[in-house]
N, CA, C and O atoms as a CHARMM CRD file, in Angstrom:
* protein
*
  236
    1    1 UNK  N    106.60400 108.71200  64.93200 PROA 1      0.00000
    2    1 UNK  CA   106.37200 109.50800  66.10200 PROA 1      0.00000
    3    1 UNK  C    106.48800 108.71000  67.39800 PROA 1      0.00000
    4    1 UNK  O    106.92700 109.19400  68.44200 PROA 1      0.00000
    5    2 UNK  N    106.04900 107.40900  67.25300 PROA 2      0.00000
    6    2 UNK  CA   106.14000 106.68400  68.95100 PROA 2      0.00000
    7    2 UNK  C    107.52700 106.70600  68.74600 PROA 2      0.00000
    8    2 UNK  O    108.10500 107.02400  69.78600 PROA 2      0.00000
    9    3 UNK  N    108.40100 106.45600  67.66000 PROA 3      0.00000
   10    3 UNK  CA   109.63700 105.96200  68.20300 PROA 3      0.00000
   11    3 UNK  C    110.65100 107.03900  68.64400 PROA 3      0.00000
   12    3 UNK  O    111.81300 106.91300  69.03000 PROA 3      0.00000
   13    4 UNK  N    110.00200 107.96200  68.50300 PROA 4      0.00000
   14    4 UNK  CA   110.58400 109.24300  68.92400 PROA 4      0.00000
   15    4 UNK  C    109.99700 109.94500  70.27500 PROA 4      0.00000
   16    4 UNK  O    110.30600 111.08900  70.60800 PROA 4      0.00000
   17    5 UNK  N    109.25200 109.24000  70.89000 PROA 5      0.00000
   18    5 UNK  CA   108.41400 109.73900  71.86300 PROA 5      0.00000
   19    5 UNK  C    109.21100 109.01200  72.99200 PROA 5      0.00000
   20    5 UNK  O    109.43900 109.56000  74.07000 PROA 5      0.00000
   21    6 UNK  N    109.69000 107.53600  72.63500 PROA 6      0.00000
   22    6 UNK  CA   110.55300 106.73000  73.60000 PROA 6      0.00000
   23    6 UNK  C    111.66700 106.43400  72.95000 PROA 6      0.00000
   24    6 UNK  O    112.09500 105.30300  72.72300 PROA 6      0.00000
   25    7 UNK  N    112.30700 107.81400  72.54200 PROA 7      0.00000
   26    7 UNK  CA   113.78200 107.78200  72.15500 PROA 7      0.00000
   27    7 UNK  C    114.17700 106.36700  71.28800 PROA 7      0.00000
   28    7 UNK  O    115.30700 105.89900  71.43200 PROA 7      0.00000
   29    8 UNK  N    113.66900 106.02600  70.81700 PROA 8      0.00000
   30    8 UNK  CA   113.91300 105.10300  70.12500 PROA 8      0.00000
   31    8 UNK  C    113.78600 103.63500  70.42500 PROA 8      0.00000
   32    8 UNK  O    113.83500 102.68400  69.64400 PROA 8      0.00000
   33    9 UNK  N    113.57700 103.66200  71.98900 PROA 9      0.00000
   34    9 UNK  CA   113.12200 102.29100  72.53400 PROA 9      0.00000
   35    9 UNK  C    112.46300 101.16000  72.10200 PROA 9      0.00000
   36    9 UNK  O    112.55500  99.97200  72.41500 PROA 9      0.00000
   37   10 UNK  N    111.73900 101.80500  71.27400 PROA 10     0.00000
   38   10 UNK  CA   110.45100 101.36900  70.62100 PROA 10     0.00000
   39   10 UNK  C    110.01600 101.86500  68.97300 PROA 10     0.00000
   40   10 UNK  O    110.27200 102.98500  68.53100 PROA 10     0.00000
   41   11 UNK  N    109.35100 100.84100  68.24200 PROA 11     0.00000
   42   11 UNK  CA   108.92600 100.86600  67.23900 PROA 11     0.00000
   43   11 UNK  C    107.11300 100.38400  66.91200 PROA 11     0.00000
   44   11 UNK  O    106.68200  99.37600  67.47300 PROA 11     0.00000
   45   12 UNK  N    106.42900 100.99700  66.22100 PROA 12     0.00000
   46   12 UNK  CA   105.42100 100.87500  65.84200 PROA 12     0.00000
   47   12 UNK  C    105.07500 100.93900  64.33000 PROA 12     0.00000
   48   12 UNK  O    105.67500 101.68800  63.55900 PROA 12     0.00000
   49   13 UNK  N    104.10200 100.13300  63.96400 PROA 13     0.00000
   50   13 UNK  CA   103.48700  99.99500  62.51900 PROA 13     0.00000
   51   13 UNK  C    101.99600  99.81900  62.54400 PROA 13     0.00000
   52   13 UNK  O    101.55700  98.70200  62.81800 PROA 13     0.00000
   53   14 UNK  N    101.10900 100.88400  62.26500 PROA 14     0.00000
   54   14 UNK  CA    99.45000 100.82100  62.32300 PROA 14     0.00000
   55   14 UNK  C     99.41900 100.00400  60.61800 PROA 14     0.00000
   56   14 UNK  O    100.03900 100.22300  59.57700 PROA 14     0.00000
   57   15 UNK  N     98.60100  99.23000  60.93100 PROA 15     0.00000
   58   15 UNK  CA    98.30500  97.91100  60.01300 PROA 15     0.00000
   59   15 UNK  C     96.49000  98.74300  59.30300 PROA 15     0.00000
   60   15 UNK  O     95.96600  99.84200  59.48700 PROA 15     0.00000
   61   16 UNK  N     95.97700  97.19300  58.29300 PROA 16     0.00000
   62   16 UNK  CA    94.67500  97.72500  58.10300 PROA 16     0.00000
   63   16 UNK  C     93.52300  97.29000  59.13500 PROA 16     0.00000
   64   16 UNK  O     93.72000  96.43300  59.99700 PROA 16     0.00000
   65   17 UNK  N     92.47700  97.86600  58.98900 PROA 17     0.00000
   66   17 UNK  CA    91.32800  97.32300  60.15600 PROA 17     0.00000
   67   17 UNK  C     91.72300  97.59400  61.42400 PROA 17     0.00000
   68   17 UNK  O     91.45100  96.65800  62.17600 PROA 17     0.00000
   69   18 UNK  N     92.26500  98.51700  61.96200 PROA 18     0.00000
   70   18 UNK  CA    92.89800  98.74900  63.45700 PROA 18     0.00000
   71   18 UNK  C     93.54500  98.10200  64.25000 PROA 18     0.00000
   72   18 UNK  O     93.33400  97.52800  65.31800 PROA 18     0.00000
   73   19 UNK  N     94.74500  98.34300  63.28300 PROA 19     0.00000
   74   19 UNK  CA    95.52600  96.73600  63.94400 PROA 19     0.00000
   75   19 UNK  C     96.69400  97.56900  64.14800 PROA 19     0.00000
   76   19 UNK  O     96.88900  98.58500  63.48100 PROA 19     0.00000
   77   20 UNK  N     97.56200  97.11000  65.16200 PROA 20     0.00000
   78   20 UNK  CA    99.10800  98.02300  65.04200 PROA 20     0.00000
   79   20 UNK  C    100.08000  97.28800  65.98800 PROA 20     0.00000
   80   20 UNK  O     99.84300  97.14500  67.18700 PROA 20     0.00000
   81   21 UNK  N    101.30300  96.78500  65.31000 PROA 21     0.00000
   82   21 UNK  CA   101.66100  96.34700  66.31800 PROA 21     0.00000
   83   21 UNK  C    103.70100  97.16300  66.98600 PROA 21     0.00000
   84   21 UNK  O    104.49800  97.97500  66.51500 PROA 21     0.00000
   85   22 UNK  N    103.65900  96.53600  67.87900 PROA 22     0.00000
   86   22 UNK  CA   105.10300  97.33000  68.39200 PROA 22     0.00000
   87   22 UNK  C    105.92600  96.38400  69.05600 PROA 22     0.00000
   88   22 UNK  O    105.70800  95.45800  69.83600 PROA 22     0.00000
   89   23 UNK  N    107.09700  96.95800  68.44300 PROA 23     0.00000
   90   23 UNK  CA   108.33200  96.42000  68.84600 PROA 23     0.00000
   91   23 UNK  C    109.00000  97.05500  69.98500 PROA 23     0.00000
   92   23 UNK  O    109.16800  98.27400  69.98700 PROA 23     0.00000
   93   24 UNK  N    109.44000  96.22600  71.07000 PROA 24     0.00000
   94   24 UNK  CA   110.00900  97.03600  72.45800 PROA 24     0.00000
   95   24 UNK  C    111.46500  96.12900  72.02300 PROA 24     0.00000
   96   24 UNK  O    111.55100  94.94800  71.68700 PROA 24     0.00000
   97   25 UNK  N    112.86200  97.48200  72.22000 PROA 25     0.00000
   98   25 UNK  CA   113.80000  96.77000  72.39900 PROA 25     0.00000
   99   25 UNK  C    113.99000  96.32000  73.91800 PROA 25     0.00000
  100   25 UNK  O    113.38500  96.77300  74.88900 PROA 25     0.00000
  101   26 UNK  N    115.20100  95.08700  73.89800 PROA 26     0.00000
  102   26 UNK  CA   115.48500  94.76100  75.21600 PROA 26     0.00000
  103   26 UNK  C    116.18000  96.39000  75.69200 PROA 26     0.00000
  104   26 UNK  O    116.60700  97.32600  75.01600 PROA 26     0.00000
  105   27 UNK  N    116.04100  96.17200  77.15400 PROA 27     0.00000
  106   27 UNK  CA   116.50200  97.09700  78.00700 PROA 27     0.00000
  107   27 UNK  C    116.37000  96.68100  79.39800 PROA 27     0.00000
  108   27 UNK  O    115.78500  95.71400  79.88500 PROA 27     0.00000
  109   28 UNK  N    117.28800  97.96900  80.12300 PROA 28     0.00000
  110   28 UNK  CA   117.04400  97.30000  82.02700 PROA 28     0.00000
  111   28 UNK  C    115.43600  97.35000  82.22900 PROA 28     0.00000
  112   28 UNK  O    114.78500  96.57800  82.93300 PROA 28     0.00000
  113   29 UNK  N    114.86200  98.59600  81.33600 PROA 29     0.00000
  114   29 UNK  CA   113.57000  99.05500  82.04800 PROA 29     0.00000
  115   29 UNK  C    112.60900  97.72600  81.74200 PROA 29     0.00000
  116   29 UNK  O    111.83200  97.37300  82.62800 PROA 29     0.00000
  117   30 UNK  N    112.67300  96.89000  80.31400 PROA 30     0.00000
  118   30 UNK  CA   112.19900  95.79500  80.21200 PROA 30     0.00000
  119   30 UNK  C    112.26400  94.49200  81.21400 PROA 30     0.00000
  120   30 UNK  O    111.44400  93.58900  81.37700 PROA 30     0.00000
  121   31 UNK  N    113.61900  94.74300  81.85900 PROA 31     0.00000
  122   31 UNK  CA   113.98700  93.65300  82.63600 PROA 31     0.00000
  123   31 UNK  C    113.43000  93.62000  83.73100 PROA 31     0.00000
  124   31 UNK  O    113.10200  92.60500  84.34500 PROA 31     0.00000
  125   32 UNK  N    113.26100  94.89300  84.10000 PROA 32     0.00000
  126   32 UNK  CA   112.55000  95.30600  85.85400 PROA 32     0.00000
  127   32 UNK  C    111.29800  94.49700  85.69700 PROA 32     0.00000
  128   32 UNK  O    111.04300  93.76100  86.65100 PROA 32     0.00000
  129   33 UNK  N    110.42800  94.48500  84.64200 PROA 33     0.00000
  130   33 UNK  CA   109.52400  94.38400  84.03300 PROA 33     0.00000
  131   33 UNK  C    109.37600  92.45700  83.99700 PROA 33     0.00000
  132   33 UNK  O    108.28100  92.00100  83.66700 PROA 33     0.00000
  133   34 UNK  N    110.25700  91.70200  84.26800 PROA 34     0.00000
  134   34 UNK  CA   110.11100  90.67800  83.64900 PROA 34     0.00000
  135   34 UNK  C    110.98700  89.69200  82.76100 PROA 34     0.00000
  136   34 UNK  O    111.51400  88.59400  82.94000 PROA 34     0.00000
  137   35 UNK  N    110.89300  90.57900  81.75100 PROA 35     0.00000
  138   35 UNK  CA   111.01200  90.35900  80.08000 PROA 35     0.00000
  139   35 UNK  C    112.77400  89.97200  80.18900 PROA 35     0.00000
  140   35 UNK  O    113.58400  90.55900  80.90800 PROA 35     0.00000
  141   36 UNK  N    113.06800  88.77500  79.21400 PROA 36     0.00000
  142   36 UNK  CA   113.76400  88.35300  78.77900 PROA 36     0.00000
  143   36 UNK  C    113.98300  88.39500  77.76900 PROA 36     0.00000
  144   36 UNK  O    113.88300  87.30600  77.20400 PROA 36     0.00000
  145   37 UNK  N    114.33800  89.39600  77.03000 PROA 37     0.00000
  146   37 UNK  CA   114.85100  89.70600  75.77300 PROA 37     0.00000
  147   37 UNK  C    113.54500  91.18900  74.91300 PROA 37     0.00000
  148   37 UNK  O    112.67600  91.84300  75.49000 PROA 37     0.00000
  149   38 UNK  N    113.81800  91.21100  73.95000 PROA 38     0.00000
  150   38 UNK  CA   112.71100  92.23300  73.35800 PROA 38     0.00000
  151   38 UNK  C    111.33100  91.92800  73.44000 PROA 38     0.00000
  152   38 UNK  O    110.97700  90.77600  73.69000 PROA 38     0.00000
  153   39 UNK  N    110.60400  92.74300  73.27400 PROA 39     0.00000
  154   39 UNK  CA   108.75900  92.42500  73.56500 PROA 39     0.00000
  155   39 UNK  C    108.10800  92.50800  71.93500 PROA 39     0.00000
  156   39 UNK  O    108.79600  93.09400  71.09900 PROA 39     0.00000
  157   40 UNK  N    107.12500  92.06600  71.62300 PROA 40     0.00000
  158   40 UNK  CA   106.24700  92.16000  70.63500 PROA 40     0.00000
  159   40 UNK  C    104.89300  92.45100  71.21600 PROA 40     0.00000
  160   40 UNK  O    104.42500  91.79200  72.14400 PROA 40     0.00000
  161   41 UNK  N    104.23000  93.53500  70.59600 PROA 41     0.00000
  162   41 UNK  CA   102.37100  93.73900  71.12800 PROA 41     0.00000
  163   41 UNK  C    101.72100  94.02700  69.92100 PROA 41     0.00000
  164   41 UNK  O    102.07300  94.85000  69.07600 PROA 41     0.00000
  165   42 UNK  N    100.64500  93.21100  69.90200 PROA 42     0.00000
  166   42 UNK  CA    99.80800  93.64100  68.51400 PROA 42     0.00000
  167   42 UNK  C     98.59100  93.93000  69.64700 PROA 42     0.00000
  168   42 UNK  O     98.30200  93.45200  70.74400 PROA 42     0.00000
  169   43 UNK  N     98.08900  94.88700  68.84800 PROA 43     0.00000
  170   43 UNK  CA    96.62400  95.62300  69.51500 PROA 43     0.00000
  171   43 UNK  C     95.55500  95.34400  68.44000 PROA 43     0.00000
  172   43 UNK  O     95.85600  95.40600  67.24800 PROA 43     0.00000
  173   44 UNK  N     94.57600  95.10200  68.76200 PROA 44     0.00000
  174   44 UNK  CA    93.51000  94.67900  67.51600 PROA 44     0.00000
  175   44 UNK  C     92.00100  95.64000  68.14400 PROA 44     0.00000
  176   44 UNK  O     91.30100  95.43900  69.13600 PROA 44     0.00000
  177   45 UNK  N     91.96200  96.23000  67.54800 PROA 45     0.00000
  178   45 UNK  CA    90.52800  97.10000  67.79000 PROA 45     0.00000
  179   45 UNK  C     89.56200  96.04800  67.30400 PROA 45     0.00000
  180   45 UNK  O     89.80500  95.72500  66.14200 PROA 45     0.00000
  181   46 UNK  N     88.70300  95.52000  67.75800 PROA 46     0.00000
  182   46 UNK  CA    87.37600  94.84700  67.22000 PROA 46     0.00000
  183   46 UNK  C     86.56400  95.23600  65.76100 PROA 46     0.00000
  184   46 UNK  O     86.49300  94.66700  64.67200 PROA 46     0.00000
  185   47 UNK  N     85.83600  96.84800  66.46300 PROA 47     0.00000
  186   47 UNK  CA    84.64900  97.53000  66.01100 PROA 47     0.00000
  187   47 UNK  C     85.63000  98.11100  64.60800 PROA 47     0.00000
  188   47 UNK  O     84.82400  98.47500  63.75200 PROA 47     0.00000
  189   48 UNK  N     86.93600  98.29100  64.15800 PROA 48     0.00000
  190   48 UNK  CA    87.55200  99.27400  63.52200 PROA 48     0.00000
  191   48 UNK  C     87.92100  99.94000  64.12300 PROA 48     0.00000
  192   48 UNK  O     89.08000  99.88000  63.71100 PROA 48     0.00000
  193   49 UNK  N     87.95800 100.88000  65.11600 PROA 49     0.00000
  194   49 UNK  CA    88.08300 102.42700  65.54300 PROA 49     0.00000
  195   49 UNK  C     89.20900 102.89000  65.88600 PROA 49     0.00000
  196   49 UNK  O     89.68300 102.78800  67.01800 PROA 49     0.00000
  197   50 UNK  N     89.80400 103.51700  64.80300 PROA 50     0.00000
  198   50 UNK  CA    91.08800 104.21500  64.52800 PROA 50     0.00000
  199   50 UNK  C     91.33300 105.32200  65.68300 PROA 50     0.00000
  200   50 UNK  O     92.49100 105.59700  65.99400 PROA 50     0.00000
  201   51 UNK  N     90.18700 105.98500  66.34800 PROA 51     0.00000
  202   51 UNK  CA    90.66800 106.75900  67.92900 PROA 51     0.00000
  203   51 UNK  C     90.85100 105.94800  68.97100 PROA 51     0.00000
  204   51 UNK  O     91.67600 106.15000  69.86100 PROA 51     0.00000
  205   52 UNK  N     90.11700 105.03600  68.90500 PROA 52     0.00000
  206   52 UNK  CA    90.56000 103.72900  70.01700 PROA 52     0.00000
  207   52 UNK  C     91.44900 103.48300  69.89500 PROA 52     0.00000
  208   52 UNK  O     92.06000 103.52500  70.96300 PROA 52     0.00000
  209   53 UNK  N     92.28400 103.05900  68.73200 PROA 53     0.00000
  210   53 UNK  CA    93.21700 102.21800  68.48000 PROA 53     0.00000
  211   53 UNK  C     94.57700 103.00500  68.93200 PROA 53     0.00000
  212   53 UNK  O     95.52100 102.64900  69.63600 PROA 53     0.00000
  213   54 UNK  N     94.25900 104.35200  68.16500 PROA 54     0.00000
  214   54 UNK  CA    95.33800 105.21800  69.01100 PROA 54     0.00000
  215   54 UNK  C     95.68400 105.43000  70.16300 PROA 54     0.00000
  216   54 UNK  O     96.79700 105.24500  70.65500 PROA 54     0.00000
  217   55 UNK  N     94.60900 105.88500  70.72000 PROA 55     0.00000
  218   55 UNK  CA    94.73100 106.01100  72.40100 PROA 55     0.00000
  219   55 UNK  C     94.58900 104.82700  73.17500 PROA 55     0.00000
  220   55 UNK  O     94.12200 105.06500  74.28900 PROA 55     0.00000
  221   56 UNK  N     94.89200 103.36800  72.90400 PROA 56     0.00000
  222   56 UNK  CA    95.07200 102.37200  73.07500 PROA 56     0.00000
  223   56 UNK  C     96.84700 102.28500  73.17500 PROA 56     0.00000
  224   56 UNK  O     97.52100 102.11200  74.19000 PROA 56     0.00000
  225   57 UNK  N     97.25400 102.44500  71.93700 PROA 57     0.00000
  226   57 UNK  CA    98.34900 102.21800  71.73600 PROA 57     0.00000
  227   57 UNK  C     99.41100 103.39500  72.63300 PROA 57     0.00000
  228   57 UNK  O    100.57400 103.12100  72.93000 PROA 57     0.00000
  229   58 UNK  N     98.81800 104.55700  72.92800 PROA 58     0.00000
  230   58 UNK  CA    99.63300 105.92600  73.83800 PROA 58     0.00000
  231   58 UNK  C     99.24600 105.57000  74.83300 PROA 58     0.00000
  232   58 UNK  O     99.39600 106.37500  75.75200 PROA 58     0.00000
  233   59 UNK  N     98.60400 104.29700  75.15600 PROA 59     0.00000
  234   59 UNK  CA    98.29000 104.03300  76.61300 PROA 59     0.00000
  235   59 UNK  C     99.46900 103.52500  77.18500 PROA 59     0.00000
  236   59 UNK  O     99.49500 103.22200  78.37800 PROA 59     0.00000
């Protein structure tokens, strides 16, 4: 579903213990941004919390 939400820009994998991480391809919009080549983000919820973790990650 994320990778369809940003046309494919992007990839995601929710892990165990509230973990998830995402793949950004390179792009201009990355570049405006900084970024030199593709991005990696892992999100780590502390407490567990699988609604955090979500609305973390649609942030």
């Amino acid at each position: 579903m994320l990778g369809d939400a940003f046309n494919g820009a992007l990839v995601g994998k929710p892990g165990a213990d509230a973990c998830y991480a995402i793949a950004v391809r390179d792009s201009p919009e990355t570049r405006k941004l900084g970024a030199s080549g593709a991005l990696g983000v892992a999100v780590k919820i502390e407490d567990g919390s699988i609604e955090a973790l979500y609305s973390v990650v649609c942030e």
